[in-house]
XYZ file of N, CA and C in Angstrom:
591
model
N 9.063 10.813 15.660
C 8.863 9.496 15.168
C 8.424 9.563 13.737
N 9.393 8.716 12.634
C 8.835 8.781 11.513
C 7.995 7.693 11.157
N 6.887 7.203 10.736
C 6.283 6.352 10.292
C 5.573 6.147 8.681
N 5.881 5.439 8.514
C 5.752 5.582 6.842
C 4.872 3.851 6.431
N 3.918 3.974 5.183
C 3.389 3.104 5.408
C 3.123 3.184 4.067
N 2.709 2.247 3.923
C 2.719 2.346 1.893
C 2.247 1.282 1.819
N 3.127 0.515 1.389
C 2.737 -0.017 1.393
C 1.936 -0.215 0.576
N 1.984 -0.776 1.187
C 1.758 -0.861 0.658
C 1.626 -1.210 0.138
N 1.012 0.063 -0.994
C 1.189 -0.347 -1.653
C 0.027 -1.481 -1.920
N -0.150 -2.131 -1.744
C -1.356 -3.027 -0.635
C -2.751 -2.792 -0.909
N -3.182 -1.655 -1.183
C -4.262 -1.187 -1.099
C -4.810 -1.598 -2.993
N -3.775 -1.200 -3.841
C -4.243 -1.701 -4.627
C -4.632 -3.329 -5.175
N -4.045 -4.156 -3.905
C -4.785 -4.932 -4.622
C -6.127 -5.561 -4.618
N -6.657 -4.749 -4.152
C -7.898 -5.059 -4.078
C -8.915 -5.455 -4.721
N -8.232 -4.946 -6.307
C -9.509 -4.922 -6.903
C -9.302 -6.639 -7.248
N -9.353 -7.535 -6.621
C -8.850 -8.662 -7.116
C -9.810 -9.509 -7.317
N -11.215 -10.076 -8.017
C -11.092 -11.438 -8.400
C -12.640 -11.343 -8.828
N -13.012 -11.402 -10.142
C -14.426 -11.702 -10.450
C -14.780 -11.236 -11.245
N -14.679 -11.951 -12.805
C -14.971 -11.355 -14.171
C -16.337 -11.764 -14.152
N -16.991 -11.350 -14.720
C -18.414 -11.423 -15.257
C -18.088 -12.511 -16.517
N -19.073 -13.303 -16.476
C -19.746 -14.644 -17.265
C -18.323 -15.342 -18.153
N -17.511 -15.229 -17.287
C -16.277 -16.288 -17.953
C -15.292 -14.921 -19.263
N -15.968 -14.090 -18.867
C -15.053 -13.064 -20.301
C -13.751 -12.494 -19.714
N -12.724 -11.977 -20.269
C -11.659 -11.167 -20.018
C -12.168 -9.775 -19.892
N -12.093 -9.595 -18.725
C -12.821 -7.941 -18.452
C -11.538 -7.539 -17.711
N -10.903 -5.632 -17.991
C -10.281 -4.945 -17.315
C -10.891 -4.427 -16.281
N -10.993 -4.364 -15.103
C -11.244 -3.040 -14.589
C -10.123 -2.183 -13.991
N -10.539 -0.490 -14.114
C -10.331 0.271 -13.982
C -10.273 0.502 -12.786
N -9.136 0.885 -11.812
C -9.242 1.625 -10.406
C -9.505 2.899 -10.555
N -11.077 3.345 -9.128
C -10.988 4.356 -9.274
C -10.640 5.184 -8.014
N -9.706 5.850 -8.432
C -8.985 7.111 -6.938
C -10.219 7.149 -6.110
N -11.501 7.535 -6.432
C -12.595 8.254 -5.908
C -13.009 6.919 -4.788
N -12.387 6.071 -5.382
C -13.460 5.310 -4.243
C -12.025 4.080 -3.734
N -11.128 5.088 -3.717
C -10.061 4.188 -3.215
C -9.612 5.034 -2.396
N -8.689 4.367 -0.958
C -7.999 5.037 0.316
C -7.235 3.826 0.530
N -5.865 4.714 0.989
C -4.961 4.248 1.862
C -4.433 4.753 2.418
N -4.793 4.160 3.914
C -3.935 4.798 5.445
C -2.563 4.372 5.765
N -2.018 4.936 6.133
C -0.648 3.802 7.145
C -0.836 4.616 8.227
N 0.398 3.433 8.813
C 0.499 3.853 10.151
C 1.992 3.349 10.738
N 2.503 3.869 11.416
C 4.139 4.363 11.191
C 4.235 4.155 12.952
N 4.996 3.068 13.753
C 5.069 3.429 15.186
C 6.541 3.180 15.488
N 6.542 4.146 16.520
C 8.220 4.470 17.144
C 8.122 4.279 18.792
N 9.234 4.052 19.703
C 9.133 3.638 20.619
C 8.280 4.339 21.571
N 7.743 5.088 21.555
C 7.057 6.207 22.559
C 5.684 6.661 21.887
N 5.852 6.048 20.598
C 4.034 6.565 19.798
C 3.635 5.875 18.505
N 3.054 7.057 17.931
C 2.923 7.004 16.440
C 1.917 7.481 15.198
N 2.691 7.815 14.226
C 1.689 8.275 13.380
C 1.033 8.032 12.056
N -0.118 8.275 11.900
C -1.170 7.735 10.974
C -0.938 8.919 9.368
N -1.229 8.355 8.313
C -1.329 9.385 7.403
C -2.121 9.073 6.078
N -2.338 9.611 4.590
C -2.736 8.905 4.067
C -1.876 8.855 2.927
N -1.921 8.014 1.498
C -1.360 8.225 0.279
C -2.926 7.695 -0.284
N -2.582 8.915 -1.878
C -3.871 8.519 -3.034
C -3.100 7.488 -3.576
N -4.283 6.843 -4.238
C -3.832 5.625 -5.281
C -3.971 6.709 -6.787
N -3.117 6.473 -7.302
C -2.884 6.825 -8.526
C -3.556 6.494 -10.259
N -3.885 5.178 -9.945
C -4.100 5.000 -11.137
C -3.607 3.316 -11.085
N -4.595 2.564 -11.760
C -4.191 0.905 -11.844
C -5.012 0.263 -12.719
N -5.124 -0.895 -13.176
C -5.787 -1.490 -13.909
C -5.566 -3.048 -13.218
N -6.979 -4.057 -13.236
C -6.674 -5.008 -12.924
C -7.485 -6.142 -13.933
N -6.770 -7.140 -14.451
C -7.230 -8.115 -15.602
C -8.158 -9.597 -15.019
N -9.140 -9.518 -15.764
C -10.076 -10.772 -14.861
C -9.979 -11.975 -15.780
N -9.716 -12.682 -15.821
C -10.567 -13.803 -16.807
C -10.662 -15.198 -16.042
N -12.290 -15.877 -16.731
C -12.964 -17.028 -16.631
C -12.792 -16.977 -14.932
N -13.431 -15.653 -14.297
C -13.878 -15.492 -12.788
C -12.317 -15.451 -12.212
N -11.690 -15.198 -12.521
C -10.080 -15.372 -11.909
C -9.434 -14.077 -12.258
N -8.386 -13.280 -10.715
C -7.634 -12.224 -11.390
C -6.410 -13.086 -12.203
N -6.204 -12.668 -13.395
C -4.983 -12.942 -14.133
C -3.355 -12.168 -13.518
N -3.647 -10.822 -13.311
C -3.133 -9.517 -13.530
C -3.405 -8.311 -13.242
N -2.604 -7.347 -12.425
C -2.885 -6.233 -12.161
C -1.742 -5.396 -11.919
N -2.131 -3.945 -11.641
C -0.805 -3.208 -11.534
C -1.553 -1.755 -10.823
N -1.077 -1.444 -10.232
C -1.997 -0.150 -9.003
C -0.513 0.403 -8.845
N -0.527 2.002 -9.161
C 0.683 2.983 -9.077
C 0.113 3.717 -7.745
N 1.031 3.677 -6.730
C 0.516 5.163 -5.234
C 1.118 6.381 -5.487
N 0.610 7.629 -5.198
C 1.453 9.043 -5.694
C 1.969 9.010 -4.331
N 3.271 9.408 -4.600
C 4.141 9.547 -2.961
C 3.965 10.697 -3.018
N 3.581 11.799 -3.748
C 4.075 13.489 -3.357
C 2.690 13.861 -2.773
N 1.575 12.507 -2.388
C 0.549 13.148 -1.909
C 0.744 12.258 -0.471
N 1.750 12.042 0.104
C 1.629 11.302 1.437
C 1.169 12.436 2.671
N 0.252 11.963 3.232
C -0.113 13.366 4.213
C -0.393 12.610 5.376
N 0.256 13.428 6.810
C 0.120 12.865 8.228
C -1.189 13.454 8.557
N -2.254 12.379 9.452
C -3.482 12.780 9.610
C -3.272 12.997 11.308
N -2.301 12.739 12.097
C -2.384 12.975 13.731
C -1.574 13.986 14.124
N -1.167 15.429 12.892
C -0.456 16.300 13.396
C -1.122 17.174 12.606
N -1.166 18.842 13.208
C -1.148 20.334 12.364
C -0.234 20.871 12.598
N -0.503 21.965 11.605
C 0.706 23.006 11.556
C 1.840 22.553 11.455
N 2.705 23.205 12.057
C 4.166 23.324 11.724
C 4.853 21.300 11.593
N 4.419 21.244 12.775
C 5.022 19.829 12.868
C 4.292 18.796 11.734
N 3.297 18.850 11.584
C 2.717 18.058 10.219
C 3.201 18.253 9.338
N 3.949 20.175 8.890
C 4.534 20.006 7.449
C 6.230 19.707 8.013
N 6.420 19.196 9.113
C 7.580 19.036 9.203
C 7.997 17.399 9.141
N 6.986 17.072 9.304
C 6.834 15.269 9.363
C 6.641 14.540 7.922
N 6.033 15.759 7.052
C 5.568 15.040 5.726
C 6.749 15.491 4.741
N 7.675 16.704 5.285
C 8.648 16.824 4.794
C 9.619 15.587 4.777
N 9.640 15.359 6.131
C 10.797 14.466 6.240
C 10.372 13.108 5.881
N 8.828 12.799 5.351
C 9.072 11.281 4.603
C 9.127 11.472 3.823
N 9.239 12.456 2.897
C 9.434 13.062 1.064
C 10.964 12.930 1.554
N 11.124 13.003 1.989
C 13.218 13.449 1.763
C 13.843 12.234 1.385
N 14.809 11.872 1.105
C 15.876 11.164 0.964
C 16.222 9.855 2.224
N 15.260 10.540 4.144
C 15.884 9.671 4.866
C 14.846 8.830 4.470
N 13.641 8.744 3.985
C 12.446 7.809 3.653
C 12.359 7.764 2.464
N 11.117 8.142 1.845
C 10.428 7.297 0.193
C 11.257 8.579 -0.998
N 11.862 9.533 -0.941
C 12.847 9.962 -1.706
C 11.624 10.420 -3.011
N 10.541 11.240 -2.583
C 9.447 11.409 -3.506
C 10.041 12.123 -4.557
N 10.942 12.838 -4.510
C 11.485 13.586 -5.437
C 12.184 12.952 -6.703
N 12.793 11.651 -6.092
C 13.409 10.594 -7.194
C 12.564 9.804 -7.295
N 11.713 9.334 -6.531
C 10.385 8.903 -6.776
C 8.872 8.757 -6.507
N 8.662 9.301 -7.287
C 7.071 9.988 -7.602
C 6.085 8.767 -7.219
N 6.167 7.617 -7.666
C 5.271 6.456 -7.166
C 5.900 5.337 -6.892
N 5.109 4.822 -6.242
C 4.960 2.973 -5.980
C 4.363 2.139 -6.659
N 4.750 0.789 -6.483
C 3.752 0.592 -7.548
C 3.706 -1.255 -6.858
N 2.639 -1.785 -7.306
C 1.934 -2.913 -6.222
C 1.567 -3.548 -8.240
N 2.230 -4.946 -8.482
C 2.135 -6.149 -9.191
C 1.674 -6.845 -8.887
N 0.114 -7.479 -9.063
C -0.464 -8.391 -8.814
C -0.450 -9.667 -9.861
N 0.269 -10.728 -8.694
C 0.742 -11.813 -9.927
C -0.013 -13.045 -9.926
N -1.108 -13.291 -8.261
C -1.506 -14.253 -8.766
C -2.399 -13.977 -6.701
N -3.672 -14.771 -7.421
C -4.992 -14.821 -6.109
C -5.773 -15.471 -5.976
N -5.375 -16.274 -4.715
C -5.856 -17.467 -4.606
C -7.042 -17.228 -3.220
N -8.351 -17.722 -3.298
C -9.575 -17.802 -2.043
C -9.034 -18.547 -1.008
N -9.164 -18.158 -0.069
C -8.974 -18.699 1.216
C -10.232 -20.100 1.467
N -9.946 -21.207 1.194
C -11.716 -22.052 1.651
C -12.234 -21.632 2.957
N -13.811 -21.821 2.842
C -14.231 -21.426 3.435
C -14.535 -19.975 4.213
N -13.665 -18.902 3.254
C -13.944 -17.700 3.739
C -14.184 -16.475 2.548
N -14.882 -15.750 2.791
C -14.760 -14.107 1.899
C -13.328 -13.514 1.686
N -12.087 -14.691 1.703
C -11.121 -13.933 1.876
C -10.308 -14.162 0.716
N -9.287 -13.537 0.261
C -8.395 -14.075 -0.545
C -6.806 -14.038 -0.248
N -5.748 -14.527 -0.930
C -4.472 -14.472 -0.813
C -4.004 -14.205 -1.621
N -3.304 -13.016 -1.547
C -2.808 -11.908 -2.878
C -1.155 -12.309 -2.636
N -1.090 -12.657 -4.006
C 0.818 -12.040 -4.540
C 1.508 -11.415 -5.359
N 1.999 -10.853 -4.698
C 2.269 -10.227 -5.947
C 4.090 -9.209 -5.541
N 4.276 -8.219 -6.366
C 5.623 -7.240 -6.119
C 5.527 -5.726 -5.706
N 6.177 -5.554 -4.836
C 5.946 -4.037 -4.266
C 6.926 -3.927 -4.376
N 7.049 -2.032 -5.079
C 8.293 -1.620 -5.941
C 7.809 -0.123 -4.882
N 8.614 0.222 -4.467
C 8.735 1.213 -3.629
C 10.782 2.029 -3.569
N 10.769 3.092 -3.894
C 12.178 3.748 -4.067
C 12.690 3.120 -5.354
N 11.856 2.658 -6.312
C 12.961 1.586 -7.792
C 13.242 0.319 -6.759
N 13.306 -0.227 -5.594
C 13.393 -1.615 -5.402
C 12.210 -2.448 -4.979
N 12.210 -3.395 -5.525
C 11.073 -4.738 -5.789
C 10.892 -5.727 -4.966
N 10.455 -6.054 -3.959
C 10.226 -7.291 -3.266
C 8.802 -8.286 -3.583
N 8.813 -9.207 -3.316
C 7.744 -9.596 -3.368
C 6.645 -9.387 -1.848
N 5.171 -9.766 -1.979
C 4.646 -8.916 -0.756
C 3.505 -10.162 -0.892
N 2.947 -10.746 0.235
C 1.562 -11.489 -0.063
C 0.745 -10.675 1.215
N -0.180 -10.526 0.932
C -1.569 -10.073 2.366
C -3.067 -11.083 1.754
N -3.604 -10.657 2.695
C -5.127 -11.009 2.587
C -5.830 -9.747 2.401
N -7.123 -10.028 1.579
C -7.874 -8.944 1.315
C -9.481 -9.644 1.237
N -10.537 -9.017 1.572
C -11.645 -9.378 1.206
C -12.212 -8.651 -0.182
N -12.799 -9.699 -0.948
C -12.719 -9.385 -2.290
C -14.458 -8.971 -2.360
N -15.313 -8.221 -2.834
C -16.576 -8.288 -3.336
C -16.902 -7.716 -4.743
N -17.674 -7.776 -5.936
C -18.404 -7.607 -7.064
C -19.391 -7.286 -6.847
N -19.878 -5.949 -6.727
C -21.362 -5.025 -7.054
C -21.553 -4.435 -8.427
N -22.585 -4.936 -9.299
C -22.869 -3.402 -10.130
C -22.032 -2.915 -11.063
N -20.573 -4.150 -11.557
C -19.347 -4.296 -12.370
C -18.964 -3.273 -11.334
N -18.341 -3.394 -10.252
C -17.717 -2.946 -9.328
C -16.961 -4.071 -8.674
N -15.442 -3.876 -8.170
C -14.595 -4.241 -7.571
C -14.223 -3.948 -6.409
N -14.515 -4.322 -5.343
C -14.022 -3.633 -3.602
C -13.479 -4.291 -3.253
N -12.143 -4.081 -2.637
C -11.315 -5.210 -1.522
C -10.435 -4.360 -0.570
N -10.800 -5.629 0.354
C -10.309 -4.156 1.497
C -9.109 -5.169 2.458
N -8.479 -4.734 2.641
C -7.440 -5.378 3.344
C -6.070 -4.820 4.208
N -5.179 -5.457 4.808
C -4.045 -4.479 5.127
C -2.845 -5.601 5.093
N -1.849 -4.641 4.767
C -0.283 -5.267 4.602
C 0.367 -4.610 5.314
N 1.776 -5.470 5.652
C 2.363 -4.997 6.403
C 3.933 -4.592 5.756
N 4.417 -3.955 6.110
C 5.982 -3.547 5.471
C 6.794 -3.312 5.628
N 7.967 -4.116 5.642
C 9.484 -3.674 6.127
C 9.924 -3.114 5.478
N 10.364 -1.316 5.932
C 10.932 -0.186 5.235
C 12.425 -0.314 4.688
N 12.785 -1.381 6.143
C 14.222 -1.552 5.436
C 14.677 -2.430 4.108
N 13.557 -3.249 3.652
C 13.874 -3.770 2.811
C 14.035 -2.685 1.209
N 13.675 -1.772 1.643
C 13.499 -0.173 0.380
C 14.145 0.358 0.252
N 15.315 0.449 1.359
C 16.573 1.061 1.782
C 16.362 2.422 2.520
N 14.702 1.859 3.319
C 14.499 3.078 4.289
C 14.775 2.798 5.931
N 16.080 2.985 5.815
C 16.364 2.769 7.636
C 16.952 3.732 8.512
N 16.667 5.153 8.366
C 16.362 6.302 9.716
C 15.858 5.613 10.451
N 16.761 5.426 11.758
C 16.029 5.300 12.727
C 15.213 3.864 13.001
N 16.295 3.285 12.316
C 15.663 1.643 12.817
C 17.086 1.094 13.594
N 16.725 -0.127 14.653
C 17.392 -0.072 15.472
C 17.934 -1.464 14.897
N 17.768 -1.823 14.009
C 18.834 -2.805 13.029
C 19.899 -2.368 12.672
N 20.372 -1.314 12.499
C 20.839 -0.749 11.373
C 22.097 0.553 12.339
N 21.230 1.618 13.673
C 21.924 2.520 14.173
C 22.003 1.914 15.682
N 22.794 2.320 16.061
C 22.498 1.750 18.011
C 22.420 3.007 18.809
N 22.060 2.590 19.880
C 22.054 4.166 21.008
C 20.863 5.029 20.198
N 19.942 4.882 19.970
C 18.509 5.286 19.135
C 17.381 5.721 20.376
N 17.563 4.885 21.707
C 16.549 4.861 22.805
C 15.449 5.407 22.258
N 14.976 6.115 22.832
C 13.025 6.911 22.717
C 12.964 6.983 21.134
N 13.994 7.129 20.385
C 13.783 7.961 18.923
C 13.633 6.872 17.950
N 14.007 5.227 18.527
C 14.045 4.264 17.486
C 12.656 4.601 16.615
N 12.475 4.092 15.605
C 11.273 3.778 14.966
C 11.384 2.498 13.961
N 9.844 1.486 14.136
C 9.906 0.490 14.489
C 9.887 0.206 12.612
N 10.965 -0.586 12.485
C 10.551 -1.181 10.508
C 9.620 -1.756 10.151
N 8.981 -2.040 10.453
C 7.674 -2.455 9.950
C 6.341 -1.233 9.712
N 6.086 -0.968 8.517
C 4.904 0.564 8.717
C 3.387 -0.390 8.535
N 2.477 -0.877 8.859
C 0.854 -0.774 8.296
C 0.184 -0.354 6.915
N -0.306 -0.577 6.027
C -0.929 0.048 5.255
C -2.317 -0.516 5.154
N -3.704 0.027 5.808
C -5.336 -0.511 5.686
C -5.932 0.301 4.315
N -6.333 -0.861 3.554
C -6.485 -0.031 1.872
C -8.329 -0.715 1.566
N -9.087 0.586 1.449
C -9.943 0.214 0.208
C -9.532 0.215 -1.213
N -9.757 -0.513 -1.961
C -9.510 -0.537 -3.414
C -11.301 -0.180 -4.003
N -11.299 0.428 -5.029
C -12.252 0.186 -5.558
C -12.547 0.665 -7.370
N -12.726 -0.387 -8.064
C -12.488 -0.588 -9.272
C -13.658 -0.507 -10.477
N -13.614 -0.341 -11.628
C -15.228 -0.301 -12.560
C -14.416 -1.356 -13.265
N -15.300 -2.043 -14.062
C -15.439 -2.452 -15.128
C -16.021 -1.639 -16.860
């Protein structure tokens, strides 16, 4: 079962929403205090893994995100529910060509275009573009947003149709007669973001 999750992608947007005293402040994502899991399920299971966030910047002004942009390294995608042989055989095969094609492309990348509060909740509504293989869709999730200490945390999860990336091994849209081996298009991605000012 391949499961792939990115998504994504997703994780960066976290750092989304809360300039200090009305000014245009950047913050900085930092890897160290950022994670993203996916999670990848096929008819009989499934598996969990992680990708680093790379590197992002997100733009605040007058308490509002304006703008952002969060890159994921695909050549660090790693399965966390397998060892040995079969783990490097699983992380092989989402680097390859039938999935995220890490070799032609090195990252993802998550456009944050606009974030709006949910009333009445700690929550927000992110939009923005997820560029995964060179193709672009647009993507909205929810994330909970907080400001510590010119610190940025948001934590949230998206969800992702692989086939829209032109990743369809093994989706049962696409091949027939798949039984036990289908795996399901949609991957998970649960992301801390976490950002400086």
């Amino acid at each position: 079962m391949k499961k792939i999750v990115l998504s994504t992608m997703a994780l960066a947007i976290a750092a989304l929403t809360f300039a200090g005293n009305g000014e245009k402040n950047t913050y900085k994502v930092d890897n160290k205090l950022s994670n993203l899991e996916w999670t990848g399920k096929k008819v009989t299971g499934e598996h969990t893994g992680t990708i680093a966030v790379k590197e992002g910047s997100i733009v605040v002004e007058n308490n509002m995100i304006k703008s952002g942009t969060i890159q994921f390294d695909m050549t660090t995608i790693n399965c966390t529910d397998l060892e040995g042989e079969y783990k490097g055989k699983l992380e092989g095969h989402l680097k390859s060509d039938d999935f995220f094609s890490v070799e032609k492309h090195t990252a993802s990348t998550l456009k944050i275009k606009s974030v709006k509060k949910i009333e009445g909740q700690d929550t927000y509504e992110v939009n923005g573009d997820l560029t995964i293989k060179g193709i672009t869709h647009p993507t909205t999730f929810t994330a909970v947003i907080k400001m510590e200490n010119n610190k940025l945390v948001a934590i949230g999860t998206v969800d992702v149709n692989r086939t829209k990336y032109d990743i369809k091994y093994g989706s049962g849209q696409f091949f027939e007669g798949l039984g036990d081996k289908m795996i399901y298009d949609d991957f998970t991605v649960k992301f801390k973001l976490g950002a400086k000012s």
